[in-house]
mmCIF file with all atom_site columns, C-alpha atoms in Angstrom:
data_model
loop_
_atom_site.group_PDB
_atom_site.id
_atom_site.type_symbol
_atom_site.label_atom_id
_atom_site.label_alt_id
_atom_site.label_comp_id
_atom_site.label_asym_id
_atom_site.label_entity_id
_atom_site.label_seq_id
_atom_site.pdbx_PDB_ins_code
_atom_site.Cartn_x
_atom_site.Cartn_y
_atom_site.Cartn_z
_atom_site.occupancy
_atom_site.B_iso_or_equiv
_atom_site.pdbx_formal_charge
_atom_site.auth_seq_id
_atom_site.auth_comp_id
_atom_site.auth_asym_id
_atom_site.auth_atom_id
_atom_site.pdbx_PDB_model_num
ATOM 1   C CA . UNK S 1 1   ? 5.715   -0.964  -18.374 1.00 80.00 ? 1   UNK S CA 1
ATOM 2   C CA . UNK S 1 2   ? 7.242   2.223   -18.776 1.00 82.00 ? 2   UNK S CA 1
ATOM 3   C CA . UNK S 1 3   ? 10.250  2.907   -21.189 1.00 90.00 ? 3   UNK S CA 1
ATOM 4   C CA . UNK S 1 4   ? 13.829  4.436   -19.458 1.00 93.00 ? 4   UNK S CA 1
ATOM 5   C CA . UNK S 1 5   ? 12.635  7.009   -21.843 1.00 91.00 ? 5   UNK S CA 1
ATOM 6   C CA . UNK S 1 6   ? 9.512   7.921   -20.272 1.00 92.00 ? 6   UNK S CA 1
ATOM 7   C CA . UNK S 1 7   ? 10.914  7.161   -16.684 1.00 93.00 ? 7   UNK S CA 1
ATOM 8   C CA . UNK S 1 8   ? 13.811  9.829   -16.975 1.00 93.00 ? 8   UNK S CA 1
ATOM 9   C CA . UNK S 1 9   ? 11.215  12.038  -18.715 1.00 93.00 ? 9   UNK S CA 1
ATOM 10  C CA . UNK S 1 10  ? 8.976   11.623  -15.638 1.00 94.00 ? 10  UNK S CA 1
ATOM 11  C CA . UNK S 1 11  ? 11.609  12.785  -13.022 1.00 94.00 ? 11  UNK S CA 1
ATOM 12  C CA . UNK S 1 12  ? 12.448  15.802  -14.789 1.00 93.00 ? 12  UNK S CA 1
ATOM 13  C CA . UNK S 1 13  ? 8.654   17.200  -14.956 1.00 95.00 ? 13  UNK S CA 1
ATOM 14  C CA . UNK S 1 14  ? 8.075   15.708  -11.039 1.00 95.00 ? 14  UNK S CA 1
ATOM 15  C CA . UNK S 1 15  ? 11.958  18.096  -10.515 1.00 95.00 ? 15  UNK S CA 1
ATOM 16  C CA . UNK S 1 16  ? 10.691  20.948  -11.596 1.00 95.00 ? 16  UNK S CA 1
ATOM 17  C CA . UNK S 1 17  ? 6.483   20.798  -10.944 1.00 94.00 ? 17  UNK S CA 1
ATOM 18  C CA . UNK S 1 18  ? 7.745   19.875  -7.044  1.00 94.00 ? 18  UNK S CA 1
ATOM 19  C CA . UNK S 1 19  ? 10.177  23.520  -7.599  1.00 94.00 ? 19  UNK S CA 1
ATOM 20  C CA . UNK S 1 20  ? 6.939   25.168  -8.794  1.00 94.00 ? 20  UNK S CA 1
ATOM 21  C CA . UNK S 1 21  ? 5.111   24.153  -6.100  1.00 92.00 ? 21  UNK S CA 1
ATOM 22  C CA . UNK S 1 22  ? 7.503   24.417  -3.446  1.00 91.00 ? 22  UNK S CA 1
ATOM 23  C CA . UNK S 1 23  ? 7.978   28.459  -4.591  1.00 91.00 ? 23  UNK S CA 1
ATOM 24  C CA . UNK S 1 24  ? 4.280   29.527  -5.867  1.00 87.00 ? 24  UNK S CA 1
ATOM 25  C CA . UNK S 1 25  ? 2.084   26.512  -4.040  1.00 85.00 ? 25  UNK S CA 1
ATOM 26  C CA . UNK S 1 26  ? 1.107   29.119  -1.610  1.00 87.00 ? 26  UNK S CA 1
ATOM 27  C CA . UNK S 1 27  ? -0.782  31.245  -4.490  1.00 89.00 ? 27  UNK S CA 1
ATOM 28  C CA . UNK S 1 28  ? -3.045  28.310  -5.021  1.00 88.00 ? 28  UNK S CA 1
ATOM 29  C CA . UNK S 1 29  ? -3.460  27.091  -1.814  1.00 88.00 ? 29  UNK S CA 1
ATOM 30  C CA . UNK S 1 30  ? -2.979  28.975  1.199   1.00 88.00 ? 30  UNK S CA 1
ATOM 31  C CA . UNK S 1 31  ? -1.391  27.040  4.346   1.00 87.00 ? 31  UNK S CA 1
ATOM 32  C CA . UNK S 1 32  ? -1.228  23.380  2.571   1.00 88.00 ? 32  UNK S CA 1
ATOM 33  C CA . UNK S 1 33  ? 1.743   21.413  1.454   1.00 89.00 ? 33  UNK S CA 1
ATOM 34  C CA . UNK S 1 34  ? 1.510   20.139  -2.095  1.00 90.00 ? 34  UNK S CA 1
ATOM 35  C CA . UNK S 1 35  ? 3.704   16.943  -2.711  1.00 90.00 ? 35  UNK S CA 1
ATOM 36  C CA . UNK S 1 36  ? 4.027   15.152  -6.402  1.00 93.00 ? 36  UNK S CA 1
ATOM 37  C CA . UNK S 1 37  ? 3.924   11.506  -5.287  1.00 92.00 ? 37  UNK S CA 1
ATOM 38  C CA . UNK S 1 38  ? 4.335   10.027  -8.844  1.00 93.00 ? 38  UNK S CA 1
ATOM 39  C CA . UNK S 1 39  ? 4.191   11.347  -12.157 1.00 95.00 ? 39  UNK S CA 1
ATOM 40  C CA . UNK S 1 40  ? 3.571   8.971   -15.232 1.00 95.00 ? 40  UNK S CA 1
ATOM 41  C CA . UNK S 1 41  ? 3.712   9.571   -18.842 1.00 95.00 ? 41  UNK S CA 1
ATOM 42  C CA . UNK S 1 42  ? 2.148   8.433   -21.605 1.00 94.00 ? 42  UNK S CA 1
ATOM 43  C CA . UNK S 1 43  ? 4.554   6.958   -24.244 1.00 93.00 ? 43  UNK S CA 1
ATOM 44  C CA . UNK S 1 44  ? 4.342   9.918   -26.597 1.00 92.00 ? 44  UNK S CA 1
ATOM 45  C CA . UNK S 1 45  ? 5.553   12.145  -23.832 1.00 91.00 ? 45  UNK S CA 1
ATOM 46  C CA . UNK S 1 46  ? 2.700   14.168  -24.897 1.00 93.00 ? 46  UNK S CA 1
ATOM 47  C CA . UNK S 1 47  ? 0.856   13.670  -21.656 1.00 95.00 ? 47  UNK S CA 1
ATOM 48  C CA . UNK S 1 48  ? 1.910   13.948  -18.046 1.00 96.00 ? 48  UNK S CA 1
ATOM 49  C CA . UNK S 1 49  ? -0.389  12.682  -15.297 1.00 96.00 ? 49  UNK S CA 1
ATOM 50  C CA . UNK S 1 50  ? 0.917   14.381  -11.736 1.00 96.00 ? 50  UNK S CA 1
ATOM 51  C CA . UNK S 1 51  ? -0.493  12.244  -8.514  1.00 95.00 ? 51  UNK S CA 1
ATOM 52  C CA . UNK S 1 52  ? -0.445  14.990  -5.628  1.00 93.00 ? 52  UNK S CA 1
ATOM 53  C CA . UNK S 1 53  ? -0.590  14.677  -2.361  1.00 89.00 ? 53  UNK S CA 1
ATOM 54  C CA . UNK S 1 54  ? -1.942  17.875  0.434   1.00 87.00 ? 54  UNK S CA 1
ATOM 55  C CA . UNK S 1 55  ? -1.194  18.313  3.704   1.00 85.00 ? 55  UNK S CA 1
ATOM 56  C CA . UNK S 1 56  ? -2.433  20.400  6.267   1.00 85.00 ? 56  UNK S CA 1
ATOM 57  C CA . UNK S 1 57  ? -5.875  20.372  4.121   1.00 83.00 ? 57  UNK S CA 1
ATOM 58  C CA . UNK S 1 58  ? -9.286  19.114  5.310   1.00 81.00 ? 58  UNK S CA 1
ATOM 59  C CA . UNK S 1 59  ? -10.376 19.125  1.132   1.00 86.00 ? 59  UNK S CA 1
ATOM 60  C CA . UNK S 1 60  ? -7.928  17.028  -0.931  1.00 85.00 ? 60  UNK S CA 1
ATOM 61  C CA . UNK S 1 61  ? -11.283 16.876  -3.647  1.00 89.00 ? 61  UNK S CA 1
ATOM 62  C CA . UNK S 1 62  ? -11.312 20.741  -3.762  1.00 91.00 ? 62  UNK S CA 1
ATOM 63  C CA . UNK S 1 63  ? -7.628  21.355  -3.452  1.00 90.00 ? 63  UNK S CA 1
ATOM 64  C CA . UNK S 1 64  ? -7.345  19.697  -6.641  1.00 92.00 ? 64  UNK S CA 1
ATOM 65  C CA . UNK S 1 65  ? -10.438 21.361  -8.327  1.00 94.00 ? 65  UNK S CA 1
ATOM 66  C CA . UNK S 1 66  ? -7.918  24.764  -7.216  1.00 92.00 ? 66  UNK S CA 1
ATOM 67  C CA . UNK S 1 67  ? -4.941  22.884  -8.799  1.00 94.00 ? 67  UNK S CA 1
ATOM 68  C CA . UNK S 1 68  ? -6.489  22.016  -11.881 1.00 94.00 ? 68  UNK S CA 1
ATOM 69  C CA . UNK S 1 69  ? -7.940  25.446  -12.345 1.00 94.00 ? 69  UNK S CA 1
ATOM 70  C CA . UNK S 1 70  ? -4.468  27.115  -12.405 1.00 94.00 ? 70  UNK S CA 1
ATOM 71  C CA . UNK S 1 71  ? -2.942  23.895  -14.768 1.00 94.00 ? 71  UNK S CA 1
ATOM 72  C CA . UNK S 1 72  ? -2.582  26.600  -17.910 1.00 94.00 ? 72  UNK S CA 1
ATOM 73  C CA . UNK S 1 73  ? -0.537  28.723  -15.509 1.00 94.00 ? 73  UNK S CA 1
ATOM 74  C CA . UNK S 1 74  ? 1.530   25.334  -14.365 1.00 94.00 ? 74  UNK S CA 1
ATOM 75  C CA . UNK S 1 75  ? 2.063   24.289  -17.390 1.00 95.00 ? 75  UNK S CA 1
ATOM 76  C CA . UNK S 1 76  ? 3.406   27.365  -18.885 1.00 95.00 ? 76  UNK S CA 1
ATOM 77  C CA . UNK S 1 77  ? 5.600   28.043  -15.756 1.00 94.00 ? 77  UNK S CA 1
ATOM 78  C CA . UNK S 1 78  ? 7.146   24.149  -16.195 1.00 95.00 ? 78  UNK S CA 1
ATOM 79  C CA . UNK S 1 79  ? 7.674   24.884  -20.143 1.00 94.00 ? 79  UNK S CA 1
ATOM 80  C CA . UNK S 1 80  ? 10.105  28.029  -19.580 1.00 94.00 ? 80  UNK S CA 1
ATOM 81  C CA . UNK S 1 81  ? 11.847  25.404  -16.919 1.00 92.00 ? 81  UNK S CA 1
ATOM 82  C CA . UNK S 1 82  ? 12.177  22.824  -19.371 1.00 91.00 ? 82  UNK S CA 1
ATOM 83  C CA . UNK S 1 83  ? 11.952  23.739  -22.890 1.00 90.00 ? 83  UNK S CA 1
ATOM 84  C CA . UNK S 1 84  ? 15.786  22.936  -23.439 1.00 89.00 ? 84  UNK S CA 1
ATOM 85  C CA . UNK S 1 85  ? 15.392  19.678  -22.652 1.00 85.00 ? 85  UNK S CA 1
ATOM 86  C CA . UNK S 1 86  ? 11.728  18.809  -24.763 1.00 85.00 ? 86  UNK S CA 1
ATOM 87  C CA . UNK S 1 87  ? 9.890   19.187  -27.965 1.00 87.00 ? 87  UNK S CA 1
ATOM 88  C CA . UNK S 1 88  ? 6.776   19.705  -26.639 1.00 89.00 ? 88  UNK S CA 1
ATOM 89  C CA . UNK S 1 89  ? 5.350   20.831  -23.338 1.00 93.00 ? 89  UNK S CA 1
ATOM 90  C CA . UNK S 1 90  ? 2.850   17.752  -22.220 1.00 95.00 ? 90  UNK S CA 1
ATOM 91  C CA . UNK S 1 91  ? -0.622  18.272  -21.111 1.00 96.00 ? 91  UNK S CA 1
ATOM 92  C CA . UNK S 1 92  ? -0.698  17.943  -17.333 1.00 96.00 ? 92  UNK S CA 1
ATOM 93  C CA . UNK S 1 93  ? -3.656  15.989  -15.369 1.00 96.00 ? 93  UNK S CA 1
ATOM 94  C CA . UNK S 1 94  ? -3.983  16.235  -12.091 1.00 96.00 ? 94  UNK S CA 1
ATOM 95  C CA . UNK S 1 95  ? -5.356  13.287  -9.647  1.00 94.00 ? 95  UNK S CA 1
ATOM 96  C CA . UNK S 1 96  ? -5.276  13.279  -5.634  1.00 91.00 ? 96  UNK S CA 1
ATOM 97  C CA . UNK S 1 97  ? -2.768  10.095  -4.647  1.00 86.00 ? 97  UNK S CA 1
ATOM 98  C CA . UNK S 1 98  ? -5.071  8.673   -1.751  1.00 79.00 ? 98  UNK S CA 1
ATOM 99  C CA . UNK S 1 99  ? -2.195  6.469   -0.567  1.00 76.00 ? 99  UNK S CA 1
ATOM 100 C CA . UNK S 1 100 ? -2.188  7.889   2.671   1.00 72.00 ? 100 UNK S CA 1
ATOM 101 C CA . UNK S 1 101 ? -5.635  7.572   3.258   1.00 73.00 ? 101 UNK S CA 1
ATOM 102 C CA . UNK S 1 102 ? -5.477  3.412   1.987   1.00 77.00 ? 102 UNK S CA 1
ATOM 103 C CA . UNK S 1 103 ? -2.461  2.827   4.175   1.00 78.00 ? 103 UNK S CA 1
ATOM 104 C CA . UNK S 1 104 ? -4.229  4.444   6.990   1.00 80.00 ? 104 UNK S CA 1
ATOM 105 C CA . UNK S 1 105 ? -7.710  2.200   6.431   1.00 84.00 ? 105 UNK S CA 1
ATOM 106 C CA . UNK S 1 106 ? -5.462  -1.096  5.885   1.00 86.00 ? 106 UNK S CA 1
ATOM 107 C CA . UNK S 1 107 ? -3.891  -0.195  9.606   1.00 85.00 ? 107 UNK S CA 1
ATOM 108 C CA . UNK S 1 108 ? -7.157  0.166   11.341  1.00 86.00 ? 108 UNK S CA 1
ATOM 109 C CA . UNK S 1 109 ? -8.057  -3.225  9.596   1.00 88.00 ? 109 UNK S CA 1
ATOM 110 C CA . UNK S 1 110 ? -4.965  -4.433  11.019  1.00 86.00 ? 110 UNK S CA 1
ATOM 111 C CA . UNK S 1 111 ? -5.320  -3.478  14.485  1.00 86.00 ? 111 UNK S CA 1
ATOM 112 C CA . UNK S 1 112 ? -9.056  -4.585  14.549  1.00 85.00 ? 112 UNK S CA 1
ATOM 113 C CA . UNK S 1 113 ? -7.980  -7.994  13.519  1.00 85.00 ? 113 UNK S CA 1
ATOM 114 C CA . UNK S 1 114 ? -5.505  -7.883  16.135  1.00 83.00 ? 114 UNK S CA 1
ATOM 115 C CA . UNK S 1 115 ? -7.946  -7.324  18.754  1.00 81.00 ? 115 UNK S CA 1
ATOM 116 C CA . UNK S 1 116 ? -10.349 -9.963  17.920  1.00 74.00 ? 116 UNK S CA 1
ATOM 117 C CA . UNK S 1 117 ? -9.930  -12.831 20.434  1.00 62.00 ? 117 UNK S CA 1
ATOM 118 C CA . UNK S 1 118 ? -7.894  -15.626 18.967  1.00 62.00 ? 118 UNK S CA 1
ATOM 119 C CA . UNK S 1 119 ? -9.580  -19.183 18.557  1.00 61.00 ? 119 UNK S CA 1
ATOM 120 C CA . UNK S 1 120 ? -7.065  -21.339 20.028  1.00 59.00 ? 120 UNK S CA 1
ATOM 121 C CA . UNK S 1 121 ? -6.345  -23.556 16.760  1.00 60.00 ? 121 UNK S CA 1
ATOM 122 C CA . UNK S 1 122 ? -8.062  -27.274 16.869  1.00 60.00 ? 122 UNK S CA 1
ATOM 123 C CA . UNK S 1 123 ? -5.966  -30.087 15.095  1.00 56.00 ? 123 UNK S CA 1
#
């Protein structure tokens, strides 16, 4: 369970990672959308792990290989946004959200079992 402390704390880094992205995105990956679908931090505030999402990308395993490679950069970029507002700048790890991709295999499960033929119930 995460504190109010840690929640608020959260929303600012997902703020300002999702302005990073949204204005220098395109330097790490060419053509693909990059959305922070959750971030969660430990209760220290000392770490920050950032769930992303890609779109428009056939590689969600190598987009974040790309993304992790530039985290140094990232991370430096979100402490001059918010070094006001913190003590100290957390360590960011990156993981691919695959949300998407489970609600997508639960639907074709779905619609399979909706095909099936229906055995007429026997009381």
């Amino acid at each position: 369970m995460e504190s109010k402390r840690q929640q608020k704390f959260a929303g600012v880094i997902q703020q300002d990672l999702a302005a990073i992205f949204q204005r220098e995105g395109i330097n790490y990956l060419p053509n693909t959308l990059i959305t922070i679908t959750k971030v969660r931090v430990t209760p220290d505030l000392a770490i920050a792990r950032i769930f992303l999402s890609f779109f428009n990308n056939t590689n969600s395993q190598l987009a974040l290989q790309t993304i992790k490679s530039h985290s140094s950069e990232i991370r430096y970029k979100l402490g001059a946004r918010i070094k006001d507002q913190v003590r100290v700048i957390p360590q960011l790890e990156f993981f691919v959200d695959d949300t998407g991709e489970y609600v997508e295999r639960m639907d074709k499960i779905f619609e399979k079992i909706s095909k099936e033929d229906r055995q007429p119930d026997t009381e």
